[in-house]
PDB file of C-alpha atoms in Angstrom:
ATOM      1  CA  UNK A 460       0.000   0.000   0.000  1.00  0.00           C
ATOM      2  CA  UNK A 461       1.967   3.362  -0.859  1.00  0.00           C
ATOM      3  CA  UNK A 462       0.312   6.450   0.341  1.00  0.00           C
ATOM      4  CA  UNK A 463       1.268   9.695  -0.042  1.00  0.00           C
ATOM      5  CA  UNK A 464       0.728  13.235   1.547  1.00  0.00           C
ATOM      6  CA  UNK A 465      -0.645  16.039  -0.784  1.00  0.00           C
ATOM      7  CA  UNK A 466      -0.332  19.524  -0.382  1.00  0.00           C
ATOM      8  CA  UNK A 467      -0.436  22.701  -3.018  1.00  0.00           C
ATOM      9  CA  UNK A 468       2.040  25.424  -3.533  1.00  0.00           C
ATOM     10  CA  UNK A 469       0.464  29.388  -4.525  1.00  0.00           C
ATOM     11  CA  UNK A 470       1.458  28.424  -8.007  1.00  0.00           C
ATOM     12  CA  UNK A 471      -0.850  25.088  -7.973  1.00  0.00           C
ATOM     13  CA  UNK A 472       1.835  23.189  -8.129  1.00  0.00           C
ATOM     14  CA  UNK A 473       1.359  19.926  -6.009  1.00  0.00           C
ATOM     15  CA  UNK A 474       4.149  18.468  -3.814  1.00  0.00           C
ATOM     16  CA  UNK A 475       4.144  15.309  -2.456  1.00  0.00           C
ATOM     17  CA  UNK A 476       5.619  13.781   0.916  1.00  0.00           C
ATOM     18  CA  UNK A 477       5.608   9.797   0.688  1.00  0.00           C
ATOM     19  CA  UNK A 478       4.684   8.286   3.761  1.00  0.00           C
ATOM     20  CA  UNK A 479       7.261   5.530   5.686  1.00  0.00           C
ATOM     21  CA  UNK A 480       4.987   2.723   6.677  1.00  0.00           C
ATOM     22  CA  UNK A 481       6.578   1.772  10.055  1.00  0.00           C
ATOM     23  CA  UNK A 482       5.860   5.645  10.963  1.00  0.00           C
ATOM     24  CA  UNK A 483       5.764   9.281   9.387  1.00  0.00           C
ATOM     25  CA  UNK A 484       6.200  12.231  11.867  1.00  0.00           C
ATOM     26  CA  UNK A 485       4.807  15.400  11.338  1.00  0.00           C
ATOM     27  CA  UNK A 486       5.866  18.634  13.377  1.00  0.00           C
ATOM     28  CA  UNK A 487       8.220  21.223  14.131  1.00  0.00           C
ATOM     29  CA  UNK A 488      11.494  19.237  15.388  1.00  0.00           C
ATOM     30  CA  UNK A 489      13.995  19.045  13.235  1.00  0.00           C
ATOM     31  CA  UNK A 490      13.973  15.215  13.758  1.00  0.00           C
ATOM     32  CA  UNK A 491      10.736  14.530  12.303  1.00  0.00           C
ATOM     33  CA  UNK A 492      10.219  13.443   9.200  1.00  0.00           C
ATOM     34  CA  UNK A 493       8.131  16.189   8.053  1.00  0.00           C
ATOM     35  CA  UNK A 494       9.103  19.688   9.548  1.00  0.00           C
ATOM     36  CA  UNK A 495       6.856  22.360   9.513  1.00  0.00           C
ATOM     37  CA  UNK A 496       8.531  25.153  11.012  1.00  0.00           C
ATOM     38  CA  UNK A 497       5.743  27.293  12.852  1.00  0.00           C
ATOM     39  CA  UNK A 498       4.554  27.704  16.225  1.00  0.00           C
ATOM     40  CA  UNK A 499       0.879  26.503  15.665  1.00  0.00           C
ATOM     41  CA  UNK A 500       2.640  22.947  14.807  1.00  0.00           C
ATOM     42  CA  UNK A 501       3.774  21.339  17.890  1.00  0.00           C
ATOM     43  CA  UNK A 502       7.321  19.521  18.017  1.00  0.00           C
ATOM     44  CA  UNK A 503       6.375  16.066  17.689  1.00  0.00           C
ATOM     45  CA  UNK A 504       1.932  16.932  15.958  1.00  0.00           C
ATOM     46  CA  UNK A 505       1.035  13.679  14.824  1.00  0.00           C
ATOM     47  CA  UNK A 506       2.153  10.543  13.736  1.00  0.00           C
ATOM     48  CA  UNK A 507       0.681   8.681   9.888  1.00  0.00           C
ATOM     49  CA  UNK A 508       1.326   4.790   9.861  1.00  0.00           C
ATOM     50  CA  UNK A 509       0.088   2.289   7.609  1.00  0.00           C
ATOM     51  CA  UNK A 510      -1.027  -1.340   9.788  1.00  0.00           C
ATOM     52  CA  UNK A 511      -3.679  -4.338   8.853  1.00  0.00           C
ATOM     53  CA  UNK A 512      -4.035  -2.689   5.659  1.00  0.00           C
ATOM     54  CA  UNK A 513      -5.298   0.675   6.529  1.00  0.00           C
ATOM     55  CA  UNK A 514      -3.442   4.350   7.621  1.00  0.00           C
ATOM     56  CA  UNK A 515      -4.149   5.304  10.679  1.00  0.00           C
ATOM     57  CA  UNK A 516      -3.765   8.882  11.595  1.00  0.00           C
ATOM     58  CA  UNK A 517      -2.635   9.996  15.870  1.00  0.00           C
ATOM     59  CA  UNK A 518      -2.376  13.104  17.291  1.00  0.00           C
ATOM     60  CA  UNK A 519       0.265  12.594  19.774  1.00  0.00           C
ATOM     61  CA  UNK A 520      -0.309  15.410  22.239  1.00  0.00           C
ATOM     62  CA  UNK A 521      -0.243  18.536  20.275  1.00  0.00           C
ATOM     63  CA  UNK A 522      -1.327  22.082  21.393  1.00  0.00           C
ATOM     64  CA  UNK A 523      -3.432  23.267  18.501  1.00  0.00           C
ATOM     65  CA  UNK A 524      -4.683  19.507  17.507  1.00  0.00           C
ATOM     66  CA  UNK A 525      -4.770  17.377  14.433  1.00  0.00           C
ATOM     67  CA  UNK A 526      -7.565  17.595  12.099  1.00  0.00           C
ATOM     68  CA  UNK A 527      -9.304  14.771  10.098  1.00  0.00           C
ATOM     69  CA  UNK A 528     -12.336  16.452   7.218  1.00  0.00           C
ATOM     70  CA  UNK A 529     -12.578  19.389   9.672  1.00  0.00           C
ATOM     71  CA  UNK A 530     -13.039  17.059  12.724  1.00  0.00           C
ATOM     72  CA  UNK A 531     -10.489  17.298  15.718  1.00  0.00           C
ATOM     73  CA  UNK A 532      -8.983  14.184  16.173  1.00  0.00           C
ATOM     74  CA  UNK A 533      -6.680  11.587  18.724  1.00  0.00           C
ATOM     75  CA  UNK A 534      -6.743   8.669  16.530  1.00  0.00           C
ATOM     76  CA  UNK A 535      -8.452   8.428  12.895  1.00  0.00           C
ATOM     77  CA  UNK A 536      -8.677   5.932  10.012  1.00  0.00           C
ATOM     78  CA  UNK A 537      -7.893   7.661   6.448  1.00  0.00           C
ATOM     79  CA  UNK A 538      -8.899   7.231   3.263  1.00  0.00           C
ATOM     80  CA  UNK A 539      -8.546   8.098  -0.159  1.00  0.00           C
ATOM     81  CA  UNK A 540      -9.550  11.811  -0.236  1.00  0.00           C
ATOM     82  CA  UNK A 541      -9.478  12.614   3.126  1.00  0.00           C
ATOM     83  CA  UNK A 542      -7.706  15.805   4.386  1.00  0.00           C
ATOM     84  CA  UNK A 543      -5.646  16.125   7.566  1.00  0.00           C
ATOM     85  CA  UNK A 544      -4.894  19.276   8.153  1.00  0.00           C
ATOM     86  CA  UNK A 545      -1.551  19.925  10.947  1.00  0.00           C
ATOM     87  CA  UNK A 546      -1.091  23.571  12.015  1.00  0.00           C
ATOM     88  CA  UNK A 547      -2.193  25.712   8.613  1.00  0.00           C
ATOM     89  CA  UNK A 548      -1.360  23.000   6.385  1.00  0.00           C
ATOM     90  CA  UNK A 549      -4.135  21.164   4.733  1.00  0.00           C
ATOM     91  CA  UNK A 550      -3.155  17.754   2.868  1.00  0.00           C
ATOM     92  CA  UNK A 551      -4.964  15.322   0.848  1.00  0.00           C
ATOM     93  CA  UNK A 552      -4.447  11.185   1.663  1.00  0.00           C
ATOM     94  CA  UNK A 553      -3.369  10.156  -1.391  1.00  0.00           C
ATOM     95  CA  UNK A 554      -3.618   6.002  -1.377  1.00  0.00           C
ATOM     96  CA  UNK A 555      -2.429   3.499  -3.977  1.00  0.00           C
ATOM     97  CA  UNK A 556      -2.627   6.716  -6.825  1.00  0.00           C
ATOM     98  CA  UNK A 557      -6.244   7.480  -5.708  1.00  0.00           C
ATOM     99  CA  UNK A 558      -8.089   9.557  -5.815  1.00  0.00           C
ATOM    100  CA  UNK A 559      -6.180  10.406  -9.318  1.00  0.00           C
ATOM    101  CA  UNK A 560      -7.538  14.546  -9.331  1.00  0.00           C
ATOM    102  CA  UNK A 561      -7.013  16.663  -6.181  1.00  0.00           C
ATOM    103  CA  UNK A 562      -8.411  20.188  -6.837  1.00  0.00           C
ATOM    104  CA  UNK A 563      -6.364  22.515  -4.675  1.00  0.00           C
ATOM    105  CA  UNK A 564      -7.322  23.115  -1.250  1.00  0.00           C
ATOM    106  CA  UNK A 565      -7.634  26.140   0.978  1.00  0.00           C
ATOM    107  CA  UNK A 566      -5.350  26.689   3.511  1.00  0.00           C
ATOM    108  CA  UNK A 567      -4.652  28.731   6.506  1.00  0.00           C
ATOM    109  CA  UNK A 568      -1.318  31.013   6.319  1.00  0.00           C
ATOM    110  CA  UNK A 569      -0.229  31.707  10.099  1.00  0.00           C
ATOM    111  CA  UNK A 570       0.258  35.733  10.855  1.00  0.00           C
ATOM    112  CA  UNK A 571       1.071  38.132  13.479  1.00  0.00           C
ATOM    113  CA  UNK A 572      -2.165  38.391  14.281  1.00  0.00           C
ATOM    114  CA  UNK A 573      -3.339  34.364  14.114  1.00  0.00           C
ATOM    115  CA  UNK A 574      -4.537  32.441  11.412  1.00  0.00           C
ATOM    116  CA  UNK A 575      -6.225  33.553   8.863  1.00  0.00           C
ATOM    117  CA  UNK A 576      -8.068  32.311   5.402  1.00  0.00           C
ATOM    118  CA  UNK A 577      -6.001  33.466   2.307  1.00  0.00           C
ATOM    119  CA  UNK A 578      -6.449  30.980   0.144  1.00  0.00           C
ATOM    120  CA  UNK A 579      -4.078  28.328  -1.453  1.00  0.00           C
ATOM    121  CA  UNK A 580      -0.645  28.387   0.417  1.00  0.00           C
ATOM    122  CA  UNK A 581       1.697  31.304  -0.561  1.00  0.00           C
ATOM    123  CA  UNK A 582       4.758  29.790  -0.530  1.00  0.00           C
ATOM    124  CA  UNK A 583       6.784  26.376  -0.364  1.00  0.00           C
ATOM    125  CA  UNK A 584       5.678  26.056   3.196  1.00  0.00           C
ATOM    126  CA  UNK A 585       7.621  22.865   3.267  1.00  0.00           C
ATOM    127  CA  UNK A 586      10.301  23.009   1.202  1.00  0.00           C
ATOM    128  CA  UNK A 587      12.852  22.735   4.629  1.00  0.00           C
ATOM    129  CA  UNK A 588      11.146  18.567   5.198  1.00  0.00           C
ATOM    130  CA  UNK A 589      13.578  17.056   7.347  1.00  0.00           C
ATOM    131  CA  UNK A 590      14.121  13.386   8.433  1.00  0.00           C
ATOM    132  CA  UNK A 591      16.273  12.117  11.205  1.00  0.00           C
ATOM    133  CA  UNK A 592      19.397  13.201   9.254  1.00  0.00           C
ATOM    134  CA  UNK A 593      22.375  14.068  11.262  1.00  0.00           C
ATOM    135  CA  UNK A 594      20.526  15.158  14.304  1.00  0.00           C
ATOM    136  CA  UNK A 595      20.883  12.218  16.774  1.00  0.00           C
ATOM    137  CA  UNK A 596      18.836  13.734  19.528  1.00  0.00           C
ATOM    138  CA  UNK A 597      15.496  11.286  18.970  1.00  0.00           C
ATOM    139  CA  UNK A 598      12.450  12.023  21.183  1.00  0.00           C
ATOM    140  CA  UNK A 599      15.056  12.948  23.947  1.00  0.00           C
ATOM    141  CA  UNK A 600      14.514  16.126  25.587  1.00  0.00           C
ATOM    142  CA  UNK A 601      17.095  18.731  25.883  1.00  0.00           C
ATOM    143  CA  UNK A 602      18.149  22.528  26.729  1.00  0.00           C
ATOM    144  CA  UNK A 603      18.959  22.908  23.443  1.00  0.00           C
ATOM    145  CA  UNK A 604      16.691  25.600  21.876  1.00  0.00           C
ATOM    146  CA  UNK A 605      15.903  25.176  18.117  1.00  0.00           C
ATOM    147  CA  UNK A 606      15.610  28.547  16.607  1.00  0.00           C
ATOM    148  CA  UNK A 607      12.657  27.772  14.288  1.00  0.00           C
ATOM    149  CA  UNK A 608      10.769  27.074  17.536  1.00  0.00           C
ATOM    150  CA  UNK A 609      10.926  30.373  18.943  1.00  0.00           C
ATOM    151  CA  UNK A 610      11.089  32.144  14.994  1.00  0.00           C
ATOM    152  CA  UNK A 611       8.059  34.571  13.775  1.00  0.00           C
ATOM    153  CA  UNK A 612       5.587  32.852  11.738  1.00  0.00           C
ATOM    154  CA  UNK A 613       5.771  35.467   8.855  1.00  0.00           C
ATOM    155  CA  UNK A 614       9.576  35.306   8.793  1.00  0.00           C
ATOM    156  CA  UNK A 615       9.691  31.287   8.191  1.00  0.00           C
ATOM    157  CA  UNK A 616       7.117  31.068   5.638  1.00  0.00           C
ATOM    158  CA  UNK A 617       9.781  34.004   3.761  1.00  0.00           C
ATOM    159  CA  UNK A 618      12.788  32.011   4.890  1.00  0.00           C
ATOM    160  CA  UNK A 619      11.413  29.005   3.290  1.00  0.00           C
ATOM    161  CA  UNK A 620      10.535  30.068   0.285  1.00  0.00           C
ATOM    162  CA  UNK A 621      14.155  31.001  -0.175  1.00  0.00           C
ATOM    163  CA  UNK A 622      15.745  27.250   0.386  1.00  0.00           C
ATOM    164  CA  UNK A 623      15.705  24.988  -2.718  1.00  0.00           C
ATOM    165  CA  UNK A 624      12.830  21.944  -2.358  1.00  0.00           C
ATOM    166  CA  UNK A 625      14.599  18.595  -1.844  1.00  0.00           C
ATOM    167  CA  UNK A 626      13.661  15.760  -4.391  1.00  0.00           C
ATOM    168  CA  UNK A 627      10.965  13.793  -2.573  1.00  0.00           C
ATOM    169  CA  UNK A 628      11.822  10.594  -4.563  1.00  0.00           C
ATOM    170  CA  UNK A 629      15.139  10.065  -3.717  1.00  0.00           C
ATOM    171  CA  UNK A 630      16.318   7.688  -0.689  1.00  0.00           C
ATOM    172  CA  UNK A 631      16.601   9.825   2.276  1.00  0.00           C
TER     173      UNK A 631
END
């Protein structure tokens, strides 16, 4: 079963963030293996596996909550179609190459003043993905600081659109 994470650029253009089966992180830590680097996504948000034959979807303790089709969630099953939506960034469950058309979907775009509704995303939002990489620091806890974690909202979503987008297909 290969299922993939959709999300759209400003542009329309789609990216697309495979997901591990044994476990696919999403947050702010630079250890997970999808960083979004804003302060509405907690450092660990939620976790995407795929088990028995279906993907199952778990918040795992964040501040602002994972959504499932507009519904908070703990623990969902996804489908084909379904959106989860982490922080301001909406995705689309893509599973097995279905559905085949995605229309672009609103998102939120964090600002100074909260979120608000502006339409598609306005830049590469996550263009700076990350896996475990070089950092060896795991779930531990520690009094190192990231600087992401404490950086304005406005000034990320610039800073990102900046980097160059790593090639999703490639062996990480």
């Amino acid at each position: 079963m290969e299922v993939t994470l959709v999300m759209f650029k400003a542009d329309n253009t789609r990216r697309e963030f495979p997901i591990k089966p044994e476990g696919f992180v999403i947050g702010r830590k630079n250890t997970c293996d999808l960083r979004i680097p804003l302060s509405s996504v907690s450092r660990q948000h939620c976790e995407l596996k795929v088990e028995d034959g279906q993907v199952k979807l778990r918040d795992v303790g964040s501040s602002n909550g994972t959504f499932h089709n507009s519904i908070r969630v703990q623990e969902a099953v996804l489908s084909a179609g379904d959106e989860v939506v982490v922080g301001p960034v909406v995705f689309t469950v893509v599973v097995d190459g279905m559905p085949k058309v995605i229309e672009p979907v609103r998102s939120l775009v964090e600002s100074a003043e909260g979120l608000s509704d502006s339409g598609i995303l306005p830049s590469d939002l996550l263009a700076e993905m990350g896996g475990a990489g070089s950092d060896s620091q795991g779930d531990t806890i520690s009094n190192h600081t990231d600087p992401a974690d404490e950086e304005d909202p406005l000034a990320a979503l610039e800073r990102l659109t900046e980097l160059e987008i790593p090639d999703t297909d490639s062996p990480a």
